[in-house]
mmCIF file of C-alpha atoms in Angstrom:
data_model
loop_
_atom_site.group_PDB
_atom_site.id
_atom_site.type_symbol
_atom_site.label_atom_id
_atom_site.label_comp_id
_atom_site.label_asym_id
_atom_site.label_seq_id
_atom_site.Cartn_x
_atom_site.Cartn_y
_atom_site.Cartn_z
ATOM 1 C CA MET Q 25 -37.933 -19.713 -0.171
ATOM 2 C CA SER Q 26 -40.734 -17.118 0.160
ATOM 3 C CA ARG Q 27 -41.023 -15.041 3.510
ATOM 4 C CA SER Q 28 -44.234 -16.501 4.708
ATOM 5 C CA LEU Q 29 -42.677 -20.011 4.427
ATOM 6 C CA ARG Q 30 -39.106 -18.786 6.083
ATOM 7 C CA ALA Q 31 -41.466 -17.483 9.119
ATOM 8 C CA ARG Q 32 -43.539 -20.396 9.154
ATOM 9 C CA GLN Q 33 -40.666 -22.562 9.811
ATOM 10 C CA LEU Q 34 -39.112 -20.080 12.530
ATOM 11 C CA VAL Q 35 -42.380 -20.067 14.417
ATOM 12 C CA LEU Q 36 -42.460 -24.124 14.072
ATOM 13 C CA LEU Q 37 -39.016 -24.479 15.508
ATOM 14 C CA ALA Q 38 -38.829 -21.903 18.130
ATOM 15 C CA PRO Q 39 -40.291 -23.895 20.829
ATOM 16 C CA LEU Q 40 -38.083 -27.100 19.828
ATOM 17 C CA ALA Q 41 -34.919 -24.715 19.622
ATOM 18 C CA LEU Q 42 -36.379 -23.416 23.289
ATOM 19 C CA ALA Q 43 -36.413 -26.916 24.745
ATOM 20 C CA ALA Q 44 -32.932 -27.677 23.392
ATOM 21 C CA ALA Q 45 -31.693 -24.670 24.798
ATOM 22 C CA CYS Q 46 -33.394 -25.472 28.234
ATOM 23 C CA GLN Q 47 -32.103 -29.078 28.448
ATOM 24 C CA SER Q 48 -28.266 -27.885 27.858
ATOM 25 C CA ALA Q 49 -29.294 -25.303 30.396
ATOM 26 C CA ASP Q 50 -30.424 -28.090 32.836
ATOM 27 C CA LYS Q 51 -27.322 -29.990 32.177
ATOM 28 C CA GLN Q 52 -24.594 -27.483 32.607
ATOM 29 C CA GLN Q 53 -26.847 -26.341 36.086
ATOM 30 C CA ALA Q 54 -26.954 -29.805 37.372
ATOM 31 C CA ALA Q 55 -23.095 -30.394 36.689
ATOM 32 C CA ALA Q 56 -22.232 -26.981 38.622
ATOM 33 C CA THR Q 57 -24.596 -27.599 41.518
ATOM 34 C CA ALA Q 58 -23.363 -31.424 41.828
ATOM 35 C CA ASP Q 59 -21.718 -30.671 45.373
ATOM 36 C CA LYS Q 60 -23.736 -28.207 46.398
ATOM 37 C CA PRO Q 61 -26.415 -28.567 49.558
ATOM 38 C CA ALA Q 62 -29.605 -29.736 48.753
ATOM 39 C CA ALA Q 63 -31.408 -26.423 49.434
ATOM 40 C CA ASP Q 64 -29.222 -24.685 46.784
ATOM 41 C CA SER Q 65 -30.465 -27.257 44.440
ATOM 42 C CA ALA Q 66 -34.222 -26.525 45.355
ATOM 43 C CA ALA Q 67 -33.469 -22.742 44.233
ATOM 44 C CA THR Q 68 -32.833 -23.642 40.620
ATOM 45 C CA ALA Q 69 -35.449 -26.158 40.072
ATOM 46 C CA LYS Q 70 -37.546 -25.644 36.694
ATOM 47 C CA PRO Q 71 -40.455 -23.521 36.655
ATOM 48 C CA LYS Q 72 -43.788 -24.550 37.940
ATOM 49 C CA PHE Q 73 -46.771 -23.838 36.311
ATOM 50 C CA LEU Q 74 -50.369 -24.979 36.722
ATOM 51 C CA THR Q 75 -50.935 -26.631 33.269
ATOM 52 C CA GLU Q 76 -49.207 -27.460 30.162
ATOM 53 C CA PRO Q 77 -49.484 -26.000 26.675
ATOM 54 C CA LEU Q 78 -52.032 -27.537 24.661
ATOM 55 C CA VAL Q 79 -50.172 -27.015 21.567
ATOM 56 C CA LYS Q 80 -46.373 -26.715 21.270
ATOM 57 C CA ASP Q 81 -45.736 -26.514 17.458
ATOM 58 C CA ILE Q 82 -46.960 -23.117 17.099
ATOM 59 C CA TYR Q 83 -47.574 -20.583 18.883
ATOM 60 C CA THR Q 84 -51.440 -19.714 20.527
ATOM 61 C CA ALA Q 85 -53.220 -17.114 22.310
ATOM 62 C CA ASP Q 86 -56.216 -15.220 23.226
ATOM 63 C CA PRO Q 87 -58.365 -18.965 23.259
ATOM 64 C CA SER Q 88 -62.343 -18.683 22.783
ATOM 65 C CA ALA Q 89 -63.427 -22.346 23.829
ATOM 66 C CA HIS Q 90 -66.684 -23.766 22.449
ATOM 67 C CA VAL Q 91 -68.898 -27.334 22.444
ATOM 68 C CA PHE Q 92 -70.222 -28.315 19.225
ATOM 69 C CA ASP Q 93 -71.696 -31.622 18.904
ATOM 70 C CA GLY Q 94 -69.993 -32.597 22.269
ATOM 71 C CA LYS Q 95 -66.894 -31.757 21.266
ATOM 72 C CA ILE Q 96 -64.377 -28.893 22.151
ATOM 73 C CA TYR Q 97 -63.115 -26.238 19.578
ATOM 74 C CA ILE Q 98 -60.697 -23.393 20.500
ATOM 75 C CA TYR Q 99 -60.394 -20.333 18.397
ATOM 76 C CA PRO Q 100 -57.383 -18.867 19.000
ATOM 77 C CA SER Q 101 -54.875 -16.176 17.767
ATOM 78 C CA HIS Q 102 -51.695 -17.333 15.933
ATOM 79 C CA ASP Q 103 -48.731 -15.545 17.473
ATOM 80 C CA ILE Q 104 -45.931 -15.079 15.314
ATOM 81 C CA GLU Q 105 -42.367 -13.340 15.718
ATOM 82 C CA THR Q 106 -41.731 -10.880 13.321
ATOM 83 C CA GLY Q 107 -39.002 -8.974 14.978
ATOM 84 C CA MET Q 108 -40.863 -5.533 15.613
ATOM 85 C CA PRO Q 109 -39.950 -4.005 18.602
ATOM 86 C CA GLU Q 110 -42.667 -4.104 21.726
ATOM 87 C CA ASN Q 111 -44.585 -0.745 22.058
ATOM 88 C CA ASP Q 112 -47.637 0.307 24.328
ATOM 89 C CA LYS Q 113 -49.814 -0.231 21.158
ATOM 90 C CA GLY Q 114 -49.023 -3.748 20.784
ATOM 91 C CA ASP Q 115 -47.373 -3.525 17.225
ATOM 92 C CA HIS Q 116 -45.351 -6.273 17.773
ATOM 93 C CA PHE Q 117 -48.826 -8.285 17.977
ATOM 94 C CA ALA Q 118 -48.648 -9.014 14.395
ATOM 95 C CA MET Q 119 -50.619 -12.202 13.386
ATOM 96 C CA ARG Q 120 -51.740 -12.640 10.199
ATOM 97 C CA ASP Q 121 -53.979 -15.871 10.516
ATOM 98 C CA TYR Q 122 -56.020 -18.371 12.532
ATOM 99 C CA HIS Q 123 -55.850 -22.273 13.242
ATOM 100 C CA ILE Q 124 -58.651 -23.801 14.839
ATOM 101 C CA LEU Q 125 -57.753 -26.682 17.677
ATOM 102 C CA SER Q 126 -60.437 -29.315 18.602
ATOM 103 C CA MET Q 127 -60.202 -32.210 21.636
ATOM 104 C CA ASP Q 128 -62.629 -34.853 22.308
ATOM 105 C CA SER Q 129 -61.828 -34.688 26.081
ATOM 106 C CA VAL Q 130 -59.999 -32.339 28.103
ATOM 107 C CA GLY Q 131 -56.401 -33.695 28.868
ATOM 108 C CA GLY Q 132 -56.671 -35.565 25.240
ATOM 109 C CA LYS Q 133 -55.383 -34.959 21.960
ATOM 110 C CA VAL Q 134 -55.488 -31.938 20.356
ATOM 111 C CA THR Q 135 -55.621 -31.542 16.737
ATOM 112 C CA ASP Q 136 -54.520 -28.288 14.623
ATOM 113 C CA HIS Q 137 -56.740 -28.232 11.654
ATOM 114 C CA GLY Q 138 -54.948 -25.790 10.109
ATOM 115 C CA VAL Q 139 -55.181 -22.232 8.679
ATOM 116 C CA ALA Q 140 -58.952 -21.207 8.969
ATOM 117 C CA LEU Q 141 -58.980 -17.346 7.745
ATOM 118 C CA ASP Q 142 -56.027 -15.329 6.668
ATOM 119 C CA THR Q 143 -55.979 -11.594 6.422
ATOM 120 C CA LYS Q 144 -55.148 -11.692 2.960
ATOM 121 C CA ASP Q 145 -58.641 -13.447 2.306
ATOM 122 C CA ILE Q 146 -60.391 -10.393 4.197
ATOM 123 C CA PRO Q 147 -61.170 -7.681 1.491
ATOM 124 C CA TRP Q 148 -61.229 -4.949 3.946
ATOM 125 C CA ALA Q 149 -58.166 -5.827 6.372
ATOM 126 C CA GLY Q 150 -55.169 -3.906 6.783
ATOM 127 C CA ARG Q 151 -53.268 -5.272 9.663
ATOM 128 C CA GLN Q 152 -53.340 -7.304 13.007
ATOM 129 C CA LEU Q 153 -55.722 -9.846 12.989
ATOM 130 C CA TRP Q 154 -56.187 -10.231 16.859
ATOM 131 C CA ALA Q 155 -58.395 -12.404 19.397
ATOM 132 C CA PRO Q 156 -61.214 -14.103 17.689
ATOM 133 C CA ASP Q 157 -64.738 -15.819 18.389
ATOM 134 C CA ALA Q 158 -67.043 -18.101 17.142
ATOM 135 C CA ALA Q 159 -70.829 -19.029 17.433
ATOM 136 C CA PHE Q 160 -73.072 -21.553 15.913
ATOM 137 C CA LYS Q 161 -76.660 -20.792 14.516
ATOM 138 C CA ASN Q 162 -79.027 -21.257 11.382
ATOM 139 C CA GLY Q 163 -76.833 -24.252 10.409
ATOM 140 C CA THR Q 164 -73.890 -22.150 10.294
ATOM 141 C CA TYR Q 165 -70.645 -21.452 12.271
ATOM 142 C CA TYR Q 166 -69.632 -18.034 12.362
ATOM 143 C CA LEU Q 167 -66.108 -16.310 12.927
ATOM 144 C CA TYR Q 168 -65.835 -13.054 14.745
ATOM 145 C CA PHE Q 169 -62.609 -11.082 14.533
ATOM 146 C CA PRO Q 170 -61.093 -7.857 14.976
ATOM 147 C CA VAL Q 171 -58.515 -6.630 12.502
ATOM 148 C CA LYS Q 172 -57.130 -2.903 11.727
ATOM 149 C CA ASP Q 173 -58.830 -1.720 8.310
ATOM 150 C CA LYS Q 174 -56.701 -0.318 5.438
ATOM 151 C CA GLN Q 175 -56.770 3.211 7.344
ATOM 152 C CA ASP Q 176 -55.578 1.526 10.683
ATOM 153 C CA VAL Q 177 -58.596 1.496 12.798
ATOM 154 C CA PHE Q 178 -60.000 -1.855 14.507
ATOM 155 C CA ARG Q 179 -62.993 -2.857 12.965
ATOM 156 C CA LEU Q 180 -65.121 -6.068 13.758
ATOM 157 C CA GLY Q 181 -65.583 -8.971 10.810
ATOM 158 C CA VAL Q 182 -67.743 -11.932 10.326
ATOM 159 C CA ALA Q 183 -66.836 -15.089 8.466
ATOM 160 C CA THR Q 184 -68.643 -18.285 7.757
ATOM 161 C CA SER Q 185 -68.169 -21.929 7.461
ATOM 162 C CA LYS Q 186 -70.342 -24.737 7.489
ATOM 163 C CA SER Q 187 -67.563 -26.690 9.250
ATOM 164 C CA PRO Q 188 -66.469 -25.434 12.993
ATOM 165 C CA THR Q 189 -63.059 -25.500 11.671
ATOM 166 C CA GLY Q 190 -63.040 -23.712 8.737
ATOM 167 C CA PRO Q 191 -62.330 -22.752 6.503
ATOM 168 C CA PHE Q 192 -64.016 -19.422 6.863
ATOM 169 C CA LYS Q 193 -65.568 -16.980 3.909
ATOM 170 C CA ALA Q 194 -65.327 -13.678 4.877
ATOM 171 C CA GLU Q 195 -67.607 -11.184 4.617
ATOM 172 C CA PRO Q 196 -66.916 -8.222 2.272
ATOM 173 C CA ASN Q 197 -66.979 -5.559 4.668
ATOM 174 C CA PRO Q 198 -66.644 -4.820 8.447
ATOM 175 C CA ILE Q 199 -69.777 -5.183 10.927
ATOM 176 C CA LYS Q 200 -71.359 -1.657 10.608
ATOM 177 C CA GLY Q 201 -70.966 0.068 13.427
ATOM 178 C CA SER Q 202 -68.156 -1.904 15.234
ATOM 179 C CA PHE Q 203 -65.000 -0.869 16.688
ATOM 180 C CA SER Q 204 -62.576 -2.174 19.109
ATOM 181 C CA ILE Q 205 -61.120 -5.784 19.661
ATOM 182 C CA ASP Q 206 -62.009 -8.731 21.657
ATOM 183 C CA PRO Q 207 -65.262 -10.005 20.236
ATOM 184 C CA ALA Q 208 -67.046 -12.506 22.404
ATOM 185 C CA VAL Q 209 -70.339 -13.648 21.559
ATOM 186 C CA PHE Q 210 -73.146 -14.974 23.730
ATOM 187 C CA THR Q 211 -76.221 -16.988 22.602
ATOM 188 C CA ASP Q 212 -78.866 -17.088 25.373
ATOM 189 C CA THR Q 213 -81.533 -19.565 26.005
ATOM 190 C CA ASP Q 214 -84.214 -17.257 24.232
ATOM 191 C CA GLY Q 215 -81.964 -17.629 21.021
ATOM 192 C CA GLN Q 216 -81.211 -13.953 21.081
ATOM 193 C CA SER Q 217 -77.307 -13.614 20.542
ATOM 194 C CA TYR Q 218 -74.954 -10.654 22.002
ATOM 195 C CA VAL Q 219 -71.470 -9.900 21.292
ATOM 196 C CA TYR Q 220 -69.494 -8.020 23.760
ATOM 197 C CA PHE Q 221 -66.033 -6.392 22.401
ATOM 198 C CA GLY Q 222 -64.121 -3.132 23.248
ATOM 199 C CA GLY Q 223 -60.099 -3.141 24.578
ATOM 200 C CA LEU Q 224 -58.087 -0.212 25.879
ATOM 201 C CA TRP Q 225 -54.876 1.116 24.507
ATOM 202 C CA GLY Q 226 -53.406 -0.462 21.475
ATOM 203 C CA GLY Q 227 -57.556 -1.401 21.431
ATOM 204 C CA GLN Q 228 -58.546 1.680 20.795
ATOM 205 C CA LEU Q 229 -61.549 2.033 22.839
ATOM 206 C CA GLN Q 230 -60.346 5.512 24.172
ATOM 207 C CA ARG Q 231 -60.696 6.736 20.677
ATOM 208 C CA TRP Q 232 -64.423 5.657 20.924
ATOM 209 C CA ALA Q 233 -65.177 7.607 24.239
ATOM 210 C CA THR Q 234 -67.559 10.069 22.327
ATOM 211 C CA GLY Q 235 -69.455 7.317 20.312
ATOM 212 C CA THR Q 236 -67.390 8.608 17.309
ATOM 213 C CA TYR Q 237 -63.699 7.768 16.534
ATOM 214 C CA ASN Q 238 -61.237 10.547 17.576
ATOM 215 C CA ALA Q 239 -57.707 9.776 15.963
ATOM 216 C CA ASN Q 240 -56.129 12.291 18.265
ATOM 217 C CA ALA Q 241 -57.277 11.083 21.406
ATOM 218 C CA ALA Q 242 -54.540 10.091 23.916
ATOM 219 C CA GLU Q 243 -53.338 6.404 23.243
ATOM 220 C CA LYS Q 244 -52.944 5.708 27.013
ATOM 221 C CA LYS Q 245 -55.000 4.314 29.006
ATOM 222 C CA PRO Q 246 -57.496 6.471 31.004
ATOM 223 C CA ASP Q 247 -56.611 6.660 34.869
ATOM 224 C CA GLY Q 248 -58.035 9.139 36.662
ATOM 225 C CA ASP Q 249 -60.965 9.274 39.062
ATOM 226 C CA GLU Q 250 -63.680 9.928 36.333
ATOM 227 C CA PRO Q 251 -65.780 6.396 35.581
ATOM 228 C CA ALA Q 252 -64.230 3.718 33.679
ATOM 229 C CA LEU Q 253 -64.465 3.264 30.294
ATOM 230 C CA ASN Q 254 -66.766 0.047 29.801
ATOM 231 C CA ALA Q 255 -66.733 -2.426 27.324
ATOM 232 C CA ARG Q 256 -69.422 -2.431 24.682
ATOM 233 C CA VAL Q 257 -72.520 -5.081 23.711
ATOM 234 C CA ALA Q 258 -74.658 -5.022 21.028
ATOM 235 C CA ARG Q 259 -77.409 -7.336 19.520
ATOM 236 C CA LEU Q 260 -76.829 -9.651 17.156
ATOM 237 C CA ALA Q 261 -79.373 -9.564 13.922
ATOM 238 C CA PRO Q 262 -81.269 -13.141 13.197
ATOM 239 C CA ASP Q 263 -78.364 -13.463 10.649
ATOM 240 C CA MET Q 264 -75.385 -13.144 12.907
ATOM 241 C CA LYS Q 265 -73.753 -10.615 10.437
ATOM 242 C CA GLU Q 266 -75.305 -7.198 11.790
ATOM 243 C CA PHE Q 267 -75.699 -5.317 14.900
ATOM 244 C CA ALA Q 268 -79.784 -5.464 15.887
ATOM 245 C CA GLY Q 269 -79.603 -2.615 17.673
ATOM 246 C CA PRO Q 270 -77.538 0.381 19.611
ATOM 247 C CA VAL Q 271 -74.168 -0.014 20.835
ATOM 248 C CA LYS Q 272 -74.150 -0.096 24.578
ATOM 249 C CA ASP Q 273 -71.871 0.073 27.707
ATOM 250 C CA VAL Q 274 -71.317 -3.075 29.343
ATOM 251 C CA VAL Q 275 -71.634 -1.037 32.859
ATOM 252 C CA ILE Q 276 -69.746 -2.645 35.683
ATOM 253 C CA LEU Q 277 -71.005 -1.225 39.291
ATOM 254 C CA ASP Q 278 -69.446 -1.627 42.919
ATOM 255 C CA SER Q 279 -70.761 -3.252 46.096
ATOM 256 C CA LEU Q 280 -72.419 0.202 46.762
ATOM 257 C CA GLY Q 281 -74.096 0.082 43.558
ATOM 258 C CA LYS Q 282 -71.502 2.829 41.817
ATOM 259 C CA PRO Q 283 -69.697 2.573 38.655
ATOM 260 C CA LEU Q 284 -66.112 1.644 38.868
ATOM 261 C CA LYS Q 285 -63.619 4.282 38.453
ATOM 262 C CA ALA Q 286 -60.713 4.510 35.761
ATOM 263 C CA ASN Q 287 -58.029 4.321 38.458
ATOM 264 C CA ASP Q 288 -59.273 1.412 40.106
ATOM 265 C CA THR Q 289 -57.213 -0.760 37.939
ATOM 266 C CA LYS Q 290 -57.100 -4.267 39.738
ATOM 267 C CA ARG Q 291 -60.969 -4.169 39.025
ATOM 268 C CA ARG Q 292 -62.059 -1.909 36.378
ATOM 269 C CA PHE Q 293 -62.141 -3.443 32.167
ATOM 270 C CA PHE Q 294 -59.144 -3.309 29.863
ATOM 271 C CA GLU Q 295 -59.942 -6.015 27.556
ATOM 272 C CA GLY Q 296 -60.892 -9.712 26.948
ATOM 273 C CA GLY Q 297 -64.524 -9.724 27.855
ATOM 274 C CA TRP Q 298 -66.562 -12.983 28.149
ATOM 275 C CA LEU Q 299 -69.823 -13.830 29.119
ATOM 276 C CA HIS Q 300 -71.603 -17.003 30.368
ATOM 277 C CA LYS Q 301 -74.359 -17.886 32.348
ATOM 278 C CA TYR Q 302 -74.568 -20.210 35.682
ATOM 279 C CA GLN Q 303 -77.365 -21.061 37.411
ATOM 280 C CA GLY Q 304 -79.630 -18.264 35.964
ATOM 281 C CA LYS Q 305 -76.700 -15.443 36.415
ATOM 282 C CA TYR Q 306 -74.700 -13.783 33.943
ATOM 283 C CA TYR Q 307 -71.335 -14.011 34.320
ATOM 284 C CA PHE Q 308 -69.069 -11.239 32.688
ATOM 285 C CA SER Q 309 -65.294 -11.750 32.948
ATOM 286 C CA TYR Q 310 -62.492 -9.693 31.787
ATOM 287 C CA SER Q 311 -58.738 -8.496 31.834
ATOM 288 C CA THR Q 312 -57.763 -5.627 33.883
ATOM 289 C CA GLY Q 313 -55.023 -5.574 31.398
ATOM 290 C CA ASP Q 314 -51.927 -3.605 33.542
ATOM 291 C CA THR Q 315 -52.315 -5.192 36.570
ATOM 292 C CA HIS Q 316 -52.694 -8.864 34.835
ATOM 293 C CA LEU Q 317 -55.672 -10.112 36.673
ATOM 294 C CA LEU Q 318 -58.790 -12.182 35.225
ATOM 295 C CA VAL Q 319 -61.724 -10.735 37.356
ATOM 296 C CA TYR Q 320 -65.597 -11.484 36.972
ATOM 297 C CA ALA Q 321 -68.784 -9.741 37.582
ATOM 298 C CA GLU Q 322 -72.207 -11.255 38.208
ATOM 299 C CA GLY Q 323 -75.686 -9.784 36.943
ATOM 300 C CA THR Q 324 -79.450 -10.981 36.367
ATOM 301 C CA SER Q 325 -79.267 -9.385 32.378
ATOM 302 C CA PRO Q 326 -77.117 -10.382 29.894
ATOM 303 C CA ALA Q 327 -76.717 -6.133 28.849
ATOM 304 C CA GLY Q 328 -75.559 -5.587 32.680
ATOM 305 C CA PRO Q 329 -75.252 -3.804 34.637
ATOM 306 C CA PHE Q 330 -72.928 -6.229 36.599
ATOM 307 C CA THR Q 331 -71.660 -6.155 39.909
ATOM 308 C CA TYR Q 332 -68.157 -6.808 40.562
ATOM 309 C CA LYS Q 333 -67.234 -9.925 42.836
ATOM 310 C CA GLY Q 334 -64.088 -11.323 42.627
ATOM 311 C CA VAL Q 335 -60.585 -12.410 41.119
ATOM 312 C CA ILE Q 336 -60.846 -15.330 38.744
ATOM 313 C CA MET Q 337 -56.677 -16.145 37.995
ATOM 314 C CA THR Q 338 -54.043 -14.046 39.079
ATOM 315 C CA PRO Q 339 -51.449 -12.858 37.181
ATOM 316 C CA VAL Q 340 -49.339 -15.773 34.560
ATOM 317 C CA GLN Q 341 -46.148 -15.526 33.056
ATOM 318 C CA GLY Q 342 -46.130 -12.606 30.264
ATOM 319 C CA TRP Q 343 -47.775 -9.436 30.008
ATOM 320 C CA THR Q 344 -51.606 -10.268 28.690
ATOM 321 C CA THR Q 345 -53.982 -12.247 29.880
ATOM 322 C CA HIS Q 346 -57.250 -13.540 28.008
ATOM 323 C CA HIS Q 347 -59.623 -16.145 28.825
ATOM 324 C CA SER Q 348 -62.747 -18.324 27.847
ATOM 325 C CA ILE Q 349 -64.910 -20.418 30.044
ATOM 326 C CA VAL Q 350 -67.171 -23.113 28.918
ATOM 327 C CA GLU Q 351 -68.690 -26.209 30.250
ATOM 328 C CA PHE Q 352 -68.113 -29.613 29.092
ATOM 329 C CA LYS Q 353 -69.326 -32.934 30.374
ATOM 330 C CA GLY Q 354 -70.777 -31.618 33.583
ATOM 331 C CA LYS Q 355 -67.844 -29.529 34.655
ATOM 332 C CA TRP Q 356 -66.413 -26.007 33.565
ATOM 333 C CA TYR Q 357 -63.212 -24.931 32.723
ATOM 334 C CA ILE Q 358 -61.141 -21.932 31.719
ATOM 335 C CA PHE Q 359 -59.167 -21.777 28.942
ATOM 336 C CA TYR Q 360 -56.344 -19.148 28.838
ATOM 337 C CA HIS Q 361 -52.592 -18.305 28.174
ATOM 338 C CA ASP Q 362 -49.250 -17.559 29.203
ATOM 339 C CA THR Q 363 -45.770 -17.492 28.137
ATOM 340 C CA GLN Q 364 -43.988 -20.996 29.438
ATOM 341 C CA LEU Q 365 -42.960 -22.046 26.034
ATOM 342 C CA SER Q 366 -41.067 -18.766 24.892
ATOM 343 C CA GLY Q 367 -40.753 -16.759 27.953
ATOM 344 C CA LYS Q 368 -41.642 -13.619 25.368
ATOM 345 C CA THR Q 369 -44.825 -11.628 25.844
ATOM 346 C CA TRP Q 370 -45.974 -11.773 22.504
ATOM 347 C CA LEU Q 371 -45.147 -15.387 21.611
ATOM 348 C CA ARG Q 372 -48.070 -17.136 23.978
ATOM 349 C CA ASN Q 373 -49.198 -20.904 24.543
ATOM 350 C CA VAL Q 374 -52.719 -21.729 24.957
ATOM 351 C CA LYS Q 375 -53.613 -23.829 28.265
ATOM 352 C CA VAL Q 376 -57.141 -25.225 30.193
ATOM 353 C CA THR Q 377 -57.894 -26.000 33.522
ATOM 354 C CA GLU Q 378 -61.057 -26.715 35.549
ATOM 355 C CA LEU Q 379 -62.992 -24.186 37.185
ATOM 356 C CA LYS Q 380 -64.759 -24.556 40.624
ATOM 357 C CA ARG Q 381 -67.191 -22.593 42.124
ATOM 358 C CA ARG Q 382 -68.592 -22.484 46.123
ATOM 359 C CA ALA Q 383 -71.930 -23.178 46.766
ATOM 360 C CA ASP Q 384 -73.070 -19.781 46.388
ATOM 361 C CA GLY Q 385 -71.690 -19.916 42.917
ATOM 362 C CA SER Q 386 -68.931 -17.664 43.302
ATOM 363 C CA ILE Q 387 -65.463 -18.833 41.198
ATOM 364 C CA ILE Q 388 -62.710 -20.096 43.364
ATOM 365 C CA PRO Q 389 -59.504 -17.897 42.540
ATOM 366 C CA ILE Q 390 -57.013 -20.065 40.368
ATOM 367 C CA GLU Q 391 -52.892 -19.691 41.016
ATOM 368 C CA PRO Q 392 -51.941 -20.295 37.370
ATOM 369 C CA GLY Q 393 -47.899 -20.306 38.389
ATOM 370 C CA THR Q 394 -45.793 -17.745 36.759
ATOM 371 C CA GLY Q 395 -42.260 -19.923 36.208
ATOM 372 C CA SER Q 396 -40.860 -18.772 39.784
#
C-alpha cells in the first residue's frame, strides 16, 4: 500500500474511530454514574456545540463559501494527520490538497467533489497548501491558494477551471508581488475584484514588514505599543491572475480614528481576512489569532480604512478560527470551523450557522460552543 493511500485511509477512519471510542466511553460513564444524583450526571453530559460538522469522513477547515448559479460551494483546507509535532510556525498544518464541497440548501445534503487541486500539480510549490478562496469571472472559476515555494516562502497562486468543483489547473508561477497566506477575493458591484491576504507568525507577514522579505525577522508576532501589522489588499487585473496595482495596507482604526496597536490583541488583525458588503457598507472581518476571536470593522471603500466595530464569534474549540460570510436566499450565513470531531487543533471540521444583525447593520455576536 502506498504511503499516501495509507494516510488517506487513516484520515477517513479517524473520525469513525473517534466516534466509536466516544460511544464506548459514554456506556462506561453511564454505568459508573447510574447510582449518582442527577446533578452529578448533568456534569458529565455530552459536549454542546451550536452546530454539527458539514462533513465527517474527512477533516476540513478554513471554509470559503460562495454562491454560484444558486448553489453554495465551499472551498476549505483539507486537514490531514502527519505526525509532525506542533510548533508556533504551524508546520503541523501540512495539508497537501483541496476538496470542494457543495450544498443546495443550508442544512441539506453536502457533496464532496473530491480532490480539486494537489500540491504535486503546482509547478512551483514546496509544502503546506493552506486556506484557499475562489471567484468567478469571464466564464472561468479561479481558485486562489497560499503555499510555500521551494525556498519555504509563502506565496499566493491561482488555478482555473470551467467548473466550480474543478479540477483546477495551476498557473506555472505564483502571482507576482504576492506573499503570506489566506487570500480572500471580493468583487464589487462595479466589477472590480480585490484580493485580501496576510497572516502573522507562521503566515510570515512580519517578515514582509518593510515591503521586502527578511528571512531573519522575528518569527513571533509583534505585541508592543507600535502600530499593528495590517492585512494587505491589491486590485486584481481583468484576467484575475495578476495584481493590477500596488499592494496596500488594510488599515483598521479605533473609534477615535487611530490605528490599532500591536498589543491590542483582542482587536488587531492576525489572519483569515474576509470582505463582504451589506447595505452599501464594506465589512472587513478577521481572526485575532492568539485571542481566538472573529471580529469585524466597517468602511466606505473596499480598500479601507476600516473602523473596528466588534466581535462576530467568540472562541471555538481548537486554537485556530477562520471563516467566510455569504448571503443565500435572503439570509446571511457564517461558515467557520472547530475541532469537534478530533479534539486536535490541526484536524478540524467546517460548520455553518446563520449570521444575524441589528437594525443598524451591526452584527450580533455568536457563541459557537466549545465542547464544555
